[in-house]
């Protein structure tokens, strides 16, 4: 089941990261609203960590699945 959910979770995280990066790319976001800039930056960092964890889980589960399939053949 987790293998079915992970692609959607990764997509959601990547989408949020893209949104944050788009907001951070606005030239004067720091000068206009330093608090917002700091919050976006912190959230971006959290999402990058979460994304790496999800991708690692996905790869690990895929490897286990492949190992099981190979052992059955």
PDB file of N, H, CA, C and O in Angstrom:
ATOM      1  N   UNK A   1       0.818  -1.197   0.000  1.00  0.00           N
ATOM      2  CA  UNK A   1       0.000   0.000   0.000  1.00  0.00           C
ATOM      3  C   UNK A   1       0.865   1.265   0.000  1.00  0.00           C
ATOM      4  O   UNK A   1       0.587   2.228  -0.715  1.00  0.00           O
ATOM      5  N   UNK A   2       1.907   1.235   0.811  1.00  0.00           N
ATOM      6  H   UNK A   2       2.132   0.453   1.392  1.00  0.00           H
ATOM      7  CA  UNK A   2       2.808   2.389   0.871  1.00  0.00           C
ATOM      8  C   UNK A   2       3.412   2.677  -0.505  1.00  0.00           C
ATOM      9  O   UNK A   2       3.599   3.832  -0.887  1.00  0.00           O
ATOM     10  N   UNK A   3       3.710   1.606  -1.238  1.00  0.00           N
ATOM     11  H   UNK A   3       3.558   0.667  -0.928  1.00  0.00           H
ATOM     12  CA  UNK A   3       4.268   1.766  -2.578  1.00  0.00           C
ATOM     13  C   UNK A   3       3.299   2.498  -3.502  1.00  0.00           C
ATOM     14  O   UNK A   3       3.724   3.207  -4.414  1.00  0.00           O
ATOM     15  N   UNK A   4       2.015   2.331  -3.272  1.00  0.00           N
ATOM     16  H   UNK A   4       1.669   1.755  -2.531  1.00  0.00           H
ATOM     17  CA  UNK A   4       1.007   3.023  -4.078  1.00  0.00           C
ATOM     18  C   UNK A   4       0.856   4.486  -3.661  1.00  0.00           C
ATOM     19  O   UNK A   4       0.533   5.335  -4.492  1.00  0.00           O
ATOM     20  N   UNK A   5       1.087   4.784  -2.387  1.00  0.00           N
ATOM     21  H   UNK A   5       1.350   4.094  -1.712  1.00  0.00           H
ATOM     22  CA  UNK A   5       0.906   6.140  -1.869  1.00  0.00           C
ATOM     23  C   UNK A   5       2.113   7.044  -2.111  1.00  0.00           C
ATOM     24  O   UNK A   5       1.965   8.252  -2.295  1.00  0.00           O
ATOM     25  N   UNK A   6       3.296   6.459  -2.110  1.00  0.00           N
ATOM     26  H   UNK A   6       3.416   5.478  -1.960  1.00  0.00           H
ATOM     27  CA  UNK A   6       4.514   7.264  -2.201  1.00  0.00           C
ATOM     28  C   UNK A   6       4.590   8.146  -3.448  1.00  0.00           C
ATOM     29  O   UNK A   6       4.975   9.309  -3.328  1.00  0.00           O
ATOM     30  N   UNK A   7       4.241   7.651  -4.640  1.00  0.00           N
ATOM     31  H   UNK A   7       3.929   6.706  -4.738  1.00  0.00           H
ATOM     32  CA  UNK A   7       4.318   8.544  -5.806  1.00  0.00           C
ATOM     33  C   UNK A   7       3.454   9.802  -5.646  1.00  0.00           C
ATOM     34  O   UNK A   7       3.869  10.891  -6.043  1.00  0.00           O
ATOM     35  N   UNK A   8       2.268   9.657  -5.072  1.00  0.00           N
ATOM     36  H   UNK A   8       1.931   8.772  -4.750  1.00  0.00           H
ATOM     37  CA  UNK A   8       1.405  10.822  -4.850  1.00  0.00           C
ATOM     38  C   UNK A   8       1.999  11.773  -3.824  1.00  0.00           C
ATOM     39  O   UNK A   8       1.920  12.992  -3.976  1.00  0.00           O
ATOM     40  N   UNK A   9       2.596  11.207  -2.770  1.00  0.00           N
ATOM     41  H   UNK A   9       2.660  10.217  -2.646  1.00  0.00           H
ATOM     42  CA  UNK A   9       3.214  12.047  -1.745  1.00  0.00           C
ATOM     43  C   UNK A   9       4.406  12.803  -2.322  1.00  0.00           C
ATOM     44  O   UNK A   9       4.581  13.991  -2.055  1.00  0.00           O
ATOM     45  N   UNK A  10       5.224  12.112  -3.114  1.00  0.00           N
ATOM     46  H   UNK A  10       5.081  11.147  -3.331  1.00  0.00           H
ATOM     47  CA  UNK A  10       6.374  12.757  -3.741  1.00  0.00           C
ATOM     48  C   UNK A  10       5.902  13.873  -4.660  1.00  0.00           C
ATOM     49  O   UNK A  10       6.474  14.963  -4.658  1.00  0.00           O
ATOM     50  N   UNK A  11       4.871  13.613  -5.438  1.00  0.00           N
ATOM     51  H   UNK A  11       4.406  12.728  -5.440  1.00  0.00           H
ATOM     52  CA  UNK A  11       4.335  14.631  -6.349  1.00  0.00           C
ATOM     53  C   UNK A  11       3.824  15.848  -5.581  1.00  0.00           C
ATOM     54  O   UNK A  11       4.053  16.986  -5.991  1.00  0.00           O
ATOM     55  N   UNK A  12       3.132  15.608  -4.467  1.00  0.00           N
ATOM     56  H   UNK A  12       2.946  14.684  -4.134  1.00  0.00           H
ATOM     57  CA  UNK A  12       2.623  16.706  -3.645  1.00  0.00           C
ATOM     58  C   UNK A  12       3.768  17.552  -3.098  1.00  0.00           C
ATOM     59  O   UNK A  12       3.719  18.782  -3.134  1.00  0.00           O
ATOM     60  N   UNK A  13       4.786  16.887  -2.598  1.00  0.00           N
ATOM     61  H   UNK A  13       4.826  15.888  -2.569  1.00  0.00           H
ATOM     62  CA  UNK A  13       5.935  17.599  -2.027  1.00  0.00           C
ATOM     63  C   UNK A  13       6.652  18.392  -3.111  1.00  0.00           C
ATOM     64  O   UNK A  13       6.997  19.557  -2.908  1.00  0.00           O
ATOM     65  N   UNK A  14       6.878  17.762  -4.266  1.00  0.00           N
ATOM     66  H   UNK A  14       6.598  16.816  -4.431  1.00  0.00           H
ATOM     67  CA  UNK A  14       7.557  18.464  -5.363  1.00  0.00           C
ATOM     68  C   UNK A  14       6.763  19.673  -5.826  1.00  0.00           C
ATOM     69  O   UNK A  14       7.337  20.703  -6.182  1.00  0.00           O
ATOM     70  N   UNK A  15       5.460  19.547  -5.822  1.00  0.00           N
ATOM     71  H   UNK A  15       4.994  18.711  -5.534  1.00  0.00           H
ATOM     72  CA  UNK A  15       4.604  20.666  -6.222  1.00  0.00           C
ATOM     73  C   UNK A  15       4.726  21.820  -5.237  1.00  0.00           C
ATOM     74  O   UNK A  15       4.820  22.982  -5.635  1.00  0.00           O
ATOM     75  N   UNK A  16       4.722  21.493  -3.954  1.00  0.00           N
ATOM     76  H   UNK A  16       4.646  20.550  -3.630  1.00  0.00           H
ATOM     77  CA  UNK A  16       4.849  22.547  -2.946  1.00  0.00           C
ATOM     78  C   UNK A  16       6.230  23.204  -3.010  1.00  0.00           C
ATOM     79  O   UNK A  16       6.355  24.418  -2.853  1.00  0.00           O
ATOM     80  N   UNK A  17       7.259  22.394  -3.239  1.00  0.00           N
ATOM     81  H   UNK A  17       7.157  21.407  -3.366  1.00  0.00           H
ATOM     82  CA  UNK A  17       8.611  22.941  -3.380  1.00  0.00           C
ATOM     83  C   UNK A  17       8.657  23.903  -4.562  1.00  0.00           C
ATOM     84  O   UNK A  17       9.220  24.993  -4.454  1.00  0.00           O
ATOM     85  N   UNK A  18       8.072  23.509  -5.685  1.00  0.00           N
ATOM     86  H   UNK A  18       7.615  22.624  -5.773  1.00  0.00           H
ATOM     87  CA  UNK A  18       8.062  24.375  -6.873  1.00  0.00           C
ATOM     88  C   UNK A  18       7.341  25.690  -6.581  1.00  0.00           C
ATOM     89  O   UNK A  18       7.783  26.753  -7.015  1.00  0.00           O
ATOM     90  N   UNK A  19       6.237  25.615  -5.851  1.00  0.00           N
ATOM     91  H   UNK A  19       5.878  24.751  -5.499  1.00  0.00           H
ATOM     92  CA  UNK A  19       5.489  26.815  -5.503  1.00  0.00           C
ATOM     93  C   UNK A  19       6.329  27.749  -4.634  1.00  0.00           C
ATOM     94  O   UNK A  19       6.359  28.960  -4.851  1.00  0.00           O
ATOM     95  N   UNK A  20       6.998  27.176  -3.663  1.00  0.00           N
ATOM     96  H   UNK A  20       6.974  26.192  -3.487  1.00  0.00           H
ATOM     97  CA  UNK A  20       7.840  27.983  -2.773  1.00  0.00           C
ATOM     98  C   UNK A  20       8.997  28.596  -3.557  1.00  0.00           C
ATOM     99  O   UNK A  20       9.322  29.770  -3.381  1.00  0.00           O
ATOM    100  N   UNK A  21       9.613  27.798  -4.419  1.00  0.00           N
ATOM    101  H   UNK A  21       9.349  26.844  -4.562  1.00  0.00           H
ATOM    102  CA  UNK A  21      10.725  28.321  -5.204  1.00  0.00           C
ATOM    103  C   UNK A  21      10.271  29.470  -6.107  1.00  0.00           C
ATOM    104  O   UNK A  21      11.003  30.438  -6.311  1.00  0.00           O
ATOM    105  N   UNK A  22       9.061  29.351  -6.641  1.00  0.00           N
ATOM    106  H   UNK A  22       8.466  28.564  -6.476  1.00  0.00           H
ATOM    107  CA  UNK A  22       8.528  30.426  -7.478  1.00  0.00           C
ATOM    108  C   UNK A  22       8.342  31.696  -6.646  1.00  0.00           C
ATOM    109  O   UNK A  22       8.660  32.796  -7.096  1.00  0.00           O
ATOM    110  N   UNK A  23       7.823  31.529  -5.423  1.00  0.00           N
ATOM    111  H   UNK A  23       7.565  30.635  -5.057  1.00  0.00           H
ATOM    112  CA  UNK A  23       7.623  32.700  -4.558  1.00  0.00           C
ATOM    113  C   UNK A  23       8.961  33.322  -4.149  1.00  0.00           C
ATOM    114  O   UNK A  23       9.100  34.543  -4.076  1.00  0.00           O
ATOM    115  N   UNK A  24       9.949  32.447  -3.882  1.00  0.00           N
ATOM    116  H   UNK A  24       9.836  31.455  -3.941  1.00  0.00           H
ATOM    117  CA  UNK A  24      11.257  32.948  -3.470  1.00  0.00           C
ATOM    118  C   UNK A  24      12.011  33.604  -4.632  1.00  0.00           C
ATOM    119  O   UNK A  24      12.924  34.399  -4.409  1.00  0.00           O
ATOM    120  N   UNK A  25      11.635  33.276  -5.855  1.00  0.00           N
ATOM    121  H   UNK A  25      10.893  32.630  -6.036  1.00  0.00           H
ATOM    122  CA  UNK A  25      12.339  33.840  -7.006  1.00  0.00           C
ATOM    123  C   UNK A  25      11.940  35.286  -7.278  1.00  0.00           C
ATOM    124  O   UNK A  25      12.587  35.976  -8.066  1.00  0.00           O
ATOM    125  N   UNK A  26      10.888  35.737  -6.631  1.00  0.00           N
ATOM    126  H   UNK A  26      10.362  35.177  -5.990  1.00  0.00           H
ATOM    127  CA  UNK A  26      10.487  37.140  -6.781  1.00  0.00           C
ATOM    128  C   UNK A  26      11.587  37.989  -6.143  1.00  0.00           C
ATOM    129  O   UNK A  26      11.922  37.827  -4.970  1.00  0.00           O
ATOM    130  N   UNK A  27      12.124  38.875  -6.928  1.00  0.00           N
ATOM    131  H   UNK A  27      11.852  39.007  -7.882  1.00  0.00           H
ATOM    132  CA  UNK A  27      13.321  39.620  -6.573  1.00  0.00           C
ATOM    133  C   UNK A  27      13.377  40.221  -5.183  1.00  0.00           C
ATOM    134  O   UNK A  27      14.392  40.078  -4.500  1.00  0.00           O
ATOM    135  N   UNK A  28      12.340  40.880  -4.746  1.00  0.00           N
ATOM    136  H   UNK A  28      11.516  40.996  -5.300  1.00  0.00           H
ATOM    137  CA  UNK A  28      12.449  41.605  -3.482  1.00  0.00           C
ATOM    138  C   UNK A  28      11.587  41.011  -2.369  1.00  0.00           C
ATOM    139  O   UNK A  28      11.172  41.729  -1.459  1.00  0.00           O
ATOM    140  N   UNK A  29      11.318  39.723  -2.435  1.00  0.00           N
ATOM    141  H   UNK A  29      11.654  39.140  -3.174  1.00  0.00           H
ATOM    142  CA  UNK A  29      10.490  39.109  -1.392  1.00  0.00           C
ATOM    143  C   UNK A  29      11.135  39.287  -0.016  1.00  0.00           C
ATOM    144  O   UNK A  29      10.437  39.481   0.979  1.00  0.00           O
ATOM    145  N   UNK A  30      12.475  39.220   0.038  1.00  0.00           N
ATOM    146  H   UNK A  30      13.043  39.063  -0.771  1.00  0.00           H
ATOM    147  CA  UNK A  30      13.144  39.403   1.329  1.00  0.00           C
ATOM    148  C   UNK A  30      12.948  40.812   1.849  1.00  0.00           C
ATOM    149  O   UNK A  30      12.625  41.008   3.021  1.00  0.00           O
ATOM    150  N   UNK A  31      13.143  41.794   0.986  1.00  0.00           N
ATOM    151  H   UNK A  31      13.406  41.635   0.034  1.00  0.00           H
ATOM    152  CA  UNK A  31      12.999  43.188   1.409  1.00  0.00           C
ATOM    153  C   UNK A  31      11.550  43.544   1.714  1.00  0.00           C
ATOM    154  O   UNK A  31      11.274  44.299   2.646  1.00  0.00           O
ATOM    155  N   UNK A  32      10.629  43.000   0.929  1.00  0.00           N
ATOM    156  H   UNK A  32      10.853  42.386   0.172  1.00  0.00           H
ATOM    157  CA  UNK A  32       9.212  43.320   1.114  1.00  0.00           C
ATOM    158  C   UNK A  32       8.647  42.686   2.367  1.00  0.00           C
ATOM    159  O   UNK A  32       7.832  43.294   3.060  1.00  0.00           O
ATOM    160  N   UNK A  33       9.078  41.454   2.665  1.00  0.00           N
ATOM    161  H   UNK A  33       9.740  40.959   2.102  1.00  0.00           H
ATOM    162  CA  UNK A  33       8.506  40.736   3.808  1.00  0.00           C
ATOM    163  C   UNK A  33       9.511  39.694   4.312  1.00  0.00           C
ATOM    164  O   UNK A  33       9.420  38.516   3.966  1.00  0.00           O
ATOM    165  N   UNK A  34      10.471  40.142   5.135  1.00  0.00           N
ATOM    166  H   UNK A  34      10.544  41.098   5.416  1.00  0.00           H
ATOM    167  CA  UNK A  34      11.499  39.218   5.629  1.00  0.00           C
ATOM    168  C   UNK A  34      10.925  38.014   6.376  1.00  0.00           C
ATOM    169  O   UNK A  34      11.472  36.914   6.298  1.00  0.00           O
ATOM    170  N   UNK A  35       9.836  38.220   7.092  1.00  0.00           N
ATOM    171  H   UNK A  35       9.392  39.113   7.156  1.00  0.00           H
ATOM    172  CA  UNK A  35       9.212  37.113   7.826  1.00  0.00           C
ATOM    173  C   UNK A  35       8.703  36.045   6.880  1.00  0.00           C
ATOM    174  O   UNK A  35       8.891  34.851   7.112  1.00  0.00           O
ATOM    175  N   UNK A  36       8.057  36.481   5.813  1.00  0.00           N
ATOM    176  H   UNK A  36       7.904  37.451   5.624  1.00  0.00           H
ATOM    177  CA  UNK A  36       7.557  35.540   4.805  1.00  0.00           C
ATOM    178  C   UNK A  36       8.719  34.809   4.157  1.00  0.00           C
ATOM    179  O   UNK A  36       8.663  33.596   3.956  1.00  0.00           O
ATOM    180  N   UNK A  37       9.768  35.543   3.830  1.00  0.00           N
ATOM    181  H   UNK A  37       9.814  36.528   3.993  1.00  0.00           H
ATOM    182  CA  UNK A  37      10.946  34.935   3.238  1.00  0.00           C
ATOM    183  C   UNK A  37      11.513  33.855   4.157  1.00  0.00           C
ATOM    184  O   UNK A  37      11.830  32.755   3.705  1.00  0.00           O
ATOM    185  N   UNK A  38      11.639  34.167   5.439  1.00  0.00           N
ATOM    186  H   UNK A  38      11.381  35.061   5.806  1.00  0.00           H
ATOM    187  CA  UNK A  38      12.179  33.203   6.399  1.00  0.00           C
ATOM    188  C   UNK A  38      11.274  31.980   6.533  1.00  0.00           C
ATOM    189  O   UNK A  38      11.762  30.853   6.608  1.00  0.00           O
ATOM    190  N   UNK A  39       9.966  32.196   6.562  1.00  0.00           N
ATOM    191  H   UNK A  39       9.569  33.112   6.501  1.00  0.00           H
ATOM    192  CA  UNK A  39       9.020  31.078   6.659  1.00  0.00           C
ATOM    193  C   UNK A  39       9.082  30.196   5.421  1.00  0.00           C
ATOM    194  O   UNK A  39       9.092  28.970   5.526  1.00  0.00           O
ATOM    195  N   UNK A  40       9.122  30.822   4.249  1.00  0.00           N
ATOM    196  H   UNK A  40       9.113  31.818   4.164  1.00  0.00           H
ATOM    197  CA  UNK A  40       9.211  30.057   3.004  1.00  0.00           C
ATOM    198  C   UNK A  40      10.516  29.269   2.942  1.00  0.00           C
ATOM    199  O   UNK A  40      10.530  28.108   2.533  1.00  0.00           O
ATOM    200  N   UNK A  41      11.595  29.898   3.342  1.00  0.00           N
ATOM    201  H   UNK A  41      11.584  30.841   3.674  1.00  0.00           H
ATOM    202  CA  UNK A  41      12.897  29.225   3.329  1.00  0.00           C
ATOM    203  C   UNK A  41      12.918  28.034   4.278  1.00  0.00           C
ATOM    204  O   UNK A  41      13.441  26.972   3.938  1.00  0.00           O
ATOM    205  N   UNK A  42      12.352  28.210   5.460  1.00  0.00           N
ATOM    206  H   UNK A  42      11.927  29.072   5.736  1.00  0.00           H
ATOM    207  CA  UNK A  42      12.305  27.121   6.431  1.00  0.00           C
ATOM    208  C   UNK A  42      11.430  25.976   5.924  1.00  0.00           C
ATOM    209  O   UNK A  42      11.786  24.806   6.065  1.00  0.00           O
ATOM    210  N   UNK A  43      10.294  26.317   5.338  1.00  0.00           N
ATOM    211  H   UNK A  43      10.005  27.267   5.224  1.00  0.00           H
ATOM    212  CA  UNK A  43       9.401  25.283   4.804  1.00  0.00           C
ATOM    213  C   UNK A  43      10.071  24.548   3.644  1.00  0.00           C
ATOM    214  O   UNK A  43       9.939  23.331   3.512  1.00  0.00           O
ATOM    215  N   UNK A  44      10.779  25.282   2.818  1.00  0.00           N
ATOM    216  H   UNK A  44      10.886  26.270   2.925  1.00  0.00           H
ATOM    217  CA  UNK A  44      11.497  24.674   1.701  1.00  0.00           C
ATOM    218  C   UNK A  44      12.496  23.639   2.216  1.00  0.00           C
ATOM    219  O   UNK A  44      12.590  22.534   1.681  1.00  0.00           O
ATOM    220  N   UNK A  45      13.227  24.004   3.244  1.00  0.00           N
ATOM    221  H   UNK A  45      13.151  24.901   3.678  1.00  0.00           H
ATOM    222  CA  UNK A  45      14.206  23.079   3.828  1.00  0.00           C
ATOM    223  C   UNK A  45      13.508  21.834   4.378  1.00  0.00           C
ATOM    224  O   UNK A  45      13.978  20.717   4.161  1.00  0.00           O
ATOM    225  N   UNK A  46      12.394  22.017   5.085  1.00  0.00           N
ATOM    226  H   UNK A  46      12.012  22.924   5.260  1.00  0.00           H
ATOM    227  CA  UNK A  46      11.631  20.883   5.621  1.00  0.00           C
ATOM    228  C   UNK A  46      11.161  19.958   4.508  1.00  0.00           C
ATOM    229  O   UNK A  46      11.247  18.735   4.619  1.00  0.00           O
ATOM    230  N   UNK A  47      10.663  20.559   3.436  1.00  0.00           N
ATOM    231  H   UNK A  47      10.593  21.553   3.345  1.00  0.00           H
ATOM    232  CA  UNK A  47      10.148  19.765   2.315  1.00  0.00           C
ATOM    233  C   UNK A  47      11.257  19.005   1.602  1.00  0.00           C
ATOM    234  O   UNK A  47      11.054  17.867   1.180  1.00  0.00           O
ATOM    235  N   UNK A  48      12.421  19.618   1.462  1.00  0.00           N
ATOM    236  H   UNK A  48      12.586  20.543   1.805  1.00  0.00           H
ATOM    237  CA  UNK A  48      13.551  18.930   0.840  1.00  0.00           C
ATOM    238  C   UNK A  48      13.933  17.692   1.652  1.00  0.00           C
ATOM    239  O   UNK A  48      14.221  16.639   1.084  1.00  0.00           O
ATOM    240  N   UNK A  49      13.935  17.817   2.963  1.00  0.00           N
ATOM    241  H   UNK A  49      13.701  18.673   3.425  1.00  0.00           H
ATOM    242  CA  UNK A  49      14.243  16.685   3.841  1.00  0.00           C
ATOM    243  C   UNK A  49      13.167  15.611   3.696  1.00  0.00           C
ATOM    244  O   UNK A  49      13.474  14.428   3.554  1.00  0.00           O
ATOM    245  N   UNK A  50      11.914  16.033   3.733  1.00  0.00           N
ATOM    246  H   UNK A  50      11.664  16.994   3.849  1.00  0.00           H
ATOM    247  CA  UNK A  50      10.802  15.089   3.592  1.00  0.00           C
ATOM    248  C   UNK A  50      10.841  14.387   2.234  1.00  0.00           C
ATOM    249  O   UNK A  50      10.608  13.181   2.148  1.00  0.00           O
ATOM    250  N   UNK A  51      11.134  15.137   1.184  1.00  0.00           N
ATOM    251  H   UNK A  51      11.324  16.116   1.254  1.00  0.00           H
ATOM    252  CA  UNK A  51      11.216  14.546  -0.145  1.00  0.00           C
ATOM    253  C   UNK A  51      12.314  13.492  -0.205  1.00  0.00           C
ATOM    254  O   UNK A  51      12.103  12.406  -0.744  1.00  0.00           O
ATOM    255  N   UNK A  52      13.470  13.802   0.338  1.00  0.00           N
ATOM    256  H   UNK A  52      13.642  14.685   0.776  1.00  0.00           H
ATOM    257  CA  UNK A  52      14.564  12.834   0.341  1.00  0.00           C
ATOM    258  C   UNK A  52      14.194  11.575   1.118  1.00  0.00           C
ATOM    259  O   UNK A  52      14.552  10.470   0.710  1.00  0.00           O
ATOM    260  N   UNK A  53      13.486  11.729   2.223  1.00  0.00           N
ATOM    261  H   UNK A  53      13.195  12.627   2.553  1.00  0.00           H
ATOM    262  CA  UNK A  53      13.044  10.577   3.002  1.00  0.00           C
ATOM    263  C   UNK A  53      12.064   9.716   2.211  1.00  0.00           C
ATOM    264  O   UNK A  53      12.173   8.490   2.196  1.00  0.00           O
ATOM    265  N   UNK A  54      11.108  10.369   1.554  1.00  0.00           N
ATOM    266  H   UNK A  54      11.020  11.366   1.566  1.00  0.00           H
ATOM    267  CA  UNK A  54      10.100   9.638   0.769  1.00  0.00           C
ATOM    268  C   UNK A  54      10.749   8.909  -0.410  1.00  0.00           C
ATOM    269  O   UNK A  54      10.411   7.760  -0.696  1.00  0.00           O
ATOM    270  N   UNK A  55      11.680   9.582  -1.091  1.00  0.00           N
ATOM    271  H   UNK A  55      11.954  10.515  -0.859  1.00  0.00           H
ATOM    272  CA  UNK A  55      12.362   8.942  -2.211  1.00  0.00           C
ATOM    273  C   UNK A  55      13.190   7.749  -1.740  1.00  0.00           C
ATOM    274  O   UNK A  55      13.240   6.723  -2.418  1.00  0.00           O
ATOM    275  N   UNK A  56      13.833   7.878  -0.590  1.00  0.00           N
ATOM    276  H   UNK A  56      13.792   8.712  -0.040  1.00  0.00           H
ATOM    277  CA  UNK A  56      14.595   6.759  -0.037  1.00  0.00           C
ATOM    278  C   UNK A  56      13.687   5.589   0.303  1.00  0.00           C
ATOM    279  O   UNK A  56      14.014   4.436   0.020  1.00  0.00           O
ATOM    280  N   UNK A  57      12.538   5.890   0.917  1.00  0.00           N
ATOM    281  H   UNK A  57      12.273   6.826   1.147  1.00  0.00           H
ATOM    282  CA  UNK A  57      11.564   4.839   1.223  1.00  0.00           C
ATOM    283  C   UNK A  57      11.114   4.136  -0.046  1.00  0.00           C
ATOM    284  O   UNK A  57      11.061   2.908  -0.107  1.00  0.00           O
ATOM    285  N   UNK A  58      10.793   4.922  -1.048  1.00  0.00           N
ATOM    286  H   UNK A  58      10.836   5.920  -0.999  1.00  0.00           H
ATOM    287  CA  UNK A  58      10.299   4.399  -2.315  1.00  0.00           C
ATOM    288  C   UNK A  58      11.334   3.455  -2.944  1.00  0.00           C
ATOM    289  O   UNK A  58      11.003   2.350  -3.373  1.00  0.00           O
ATOM    290  N   UNK A  59      12.589   3.910  -2.990  1.00  0.00           N
ATOM    291  H   UNK A  59      12.859   4.808  -2.641  1.00  0.00           H
ATOM    292  CA  UNK A  59      13.642   3.080  -3.557  1.00  0.00           C
ATOM    293  C   UNK A  59      13.840   1.796  -2.759  1.00  0.00           C
ATOM    294  O   UNK A  59      14.032   0.723  -3.332  1.00  0.00           O
ATOM    295  N   UNK A  60      13.791   1.913  -1.445  1.00  0.00           N
ATOM    296  H   UNK A  60      13.635   2.784  -0.980  1.00  0.00           H
ATOM    297  CA  UNK A  60      13.960   0.734  -0.588  1.00  0.00           C
ATOM    298  C   UNK A  60      12.831  -0.272  -0.812  1.00  0.00           C
ATOM    299  O   UNK A  60      13.078  -1.473  -0.920  1.00  0.00           O
ATOM    300  N   UNK A  61      11.606   0.214  -0.881  1.00  0.00           N
ATOM    301  H   UNK A  61      11.405   1.190  -0.793  1.00  0.00           H
ATOM    302  CA  UNK A  61      10.458  -0.668  -1.096  1.00  0.00           C
ATOM    303  C   UNK A  61      10.521  -1.305  -2.481  1.00  0.00           C
ATOM    304  O   UNK A  61      10.226  -2.491  -2.633  1.00  0.00           O
ATOM    305  N   UNK A  62      10.902  -0.529  -3.484  1.00  0.00           N
ATOM    306  H   UNK A  62      11.142   0.433  -3.361  1.00  0.00           H
ATOM    307  CA  UNK A  62      11.044  -1.069  -4.839  1.00  0.00           C
ATOM    308  C   UNK A  62      12.102  -2.164  -4.868  1.00  0.00           C
ATOM    309  O   UNK A  62      11.933  -3.183  -5.538  1.00  0.00           O
ATOM    310  N   UNK A  63      13.195  -1.949  -4.139  1.00  0.00           N
ATOM    311  H   UNK A  63      13.333  -1.122  -3.595  1.00  0.00           H
ATOM    312  CA  UNK A  63      14.260  -2.954  -4.101  1.00  0.00           C
ATOM    313  C   UNK A  63      13.775  -4.232  -3.429  1.00  0.00           C
ATOM    314  O   UNK A  63      14.068  -5.332  -3.897  1.00  0.00           O
ATOM    315  N   UNK A  64      13.043  -4.092  -2.347  1.00  0.00           N
ATOM    316  H   UNK A  64      12.805  -3.199  -1.966  1.00  0.00           H
ATOM    317  CA  UNK A  64      12.487  -5.259  -1.658  1.00  0.00           C
ATOM    318  C   UNK A  64      11.521  -5.993  -2.580  1.00  0.00           C
ATOM    319  O   UNK A  64      11.544  -7.220  -2.672  1.00  0.00           O
ATOM    320  N   UNK A  65      10.677  -5.232  -3.256  1.00  0.00           N
ATOM    321  H   UNK A  65      10.658  -4.235  -3.182  1.00  0.00           H
ATOM    322  CA  UNK A  65       9.721  -5.822  -4.196  1.00  0.00           C
ATOM    323  C   UNK A  65      10.454  -6.594  -5.291  1.00  0.00           C
ATOM    324  O   UNK A  65      10.080  -7.721  -5.617  1.00  0.00           O
ATOM    325  N   UNK A  66      11.494  -5.988  -5.855  1.00  0.00           N
ATOM    326  H   UNK A  66      11.797  -5.073  -5.590  1.00  0.00           H
ATOM    327  CA  UNK A  66      12.274  -6.647  -6.900  1.00  0.00           C
ATOM    328  C   UNK A  66      12.968  -7.898  -6.377  1.00  0.00           C
ATOM    329  O   UNK A  66      13.014  -8.916  -7.067  1.00  0.00           O
ATOM    330  N   UNK A  67      13.505  -7.830  -5.171  1.00  0.00           N
ATOM    331  H   UNK A  67      13.468  -7.003  -4.610  1.00  0.00           H
ATOM    332  CA  UNK A  67      14.157  -8.996  -4.574  1.00  0.00           C
ATOM    333  C   UNK A  67      13.180 -10.139  -4.394  1.00  0.00           C
ATOM    334  O   UNK A  67      13.514 -11.296  -4.651  1.00  0.00           O
ATOM    335  N   UNK A  68      11.967  -9.816  -3.952  1.00  0.00           N
ATOM    336  H   UNK A  68      11.696  -8.877  -3.744  1.00  0.00           H
ATOM    337  CA  UNK A  68      10.932 -10.847  -3.768  1.00  0.00           C
ATOM    338  C   UNK A  68      10.552 -11.463  -5.115  1.00  0.00           C
ATOM    339  O   UNK A  68      10.433 -12.681  -5.246  1.00  0.00           O
ATOM    340  N   UNK A  69      10.366 -10.609  -6.097  1.00  0.00           N
ATOM    341  H   UNK A  69      10.462  -9.619  -5.991  1.00  0.00           H
ATOM    342  CA  UNK A  69       9.996 -11.094  -7.424  1.00  0.00           C
ATOM    343  C   UNK A  69      11.086 -11.992  -8.013  1.00  0.00           C
ATOM    344  O   UNK A  69      10.783 -13.009  -8.637  1.00  0.00           O
ATOM    345  N   UNK A  70      12.343 -11.623  -7.818  1.00  0.00           N
ATOM    346  H   UNK A  70      12.590 -10.797  -7.310  1.00  0.00           H
ATOM    347  CA  UNK A  70      13.454 -12.426  -8.319  1.00  0.00           C
ATOM    348  C   UNK A  70      13.532 -13.768  -7.599  1.00  0.00           C
ATOM    349  O   UNK A  70      13.824 -14.794  -8.215  1.00  0.00           O
ATOM    350  N   UNK A  71      13.273 -13.756  -6.304  1.00  0.00           N
ATOM    351  H   UNK A  71      13.037 -12.923  -5.804  1.00  0.00           H
ATOM    352  CA  UNK A  71      13.359 -15.004  -5.546  1.00  0.00           C
ATOM    353  C   UNK A  71      12.224 -15.965  -5.894  1.00  0.00           C
ATOM    354  O   UNK A  71      12.342 -17.173  -5.691  1.00  0.00           O
ATOM    355  N   UNK A  72      11.136 -15.428  -6.415  1.00  0.00           N
ATOM    356  H   UNK A  72      11.040 -14.446  -6.581  1.00  0.00           H
ATOM    357  CA  UNK A  72       9.999 -16.266  -6.800  1.00  0.00           C
ATOM    358  C   UNK A  72      10.228 -16.917  -8.162  1.00  0.00           C
ATOM    359  O   UNK A  72       9.559 -17.893  -8.501  1.00  0.00           O
ATOM    360  N   UNK A  73      11.160 -16.389  -8.937  1.00  0.00           N
ATOM    361  H   UNK A  73      11.704 -15.596  -8.661  1.00  0.00           H
ATOM    362  CA  UNK A  73      11.426 -16.931 -10.281  1.00  0.00           C
ATOM    363  C   UNK A  73      12.530 -17.935 -10.272  1.00  0.00           C
ATOM    364  O   UNK A  73      12.875 -18.483 -11.320  1.00  0.00           O
TER     365      UNK A  73
END
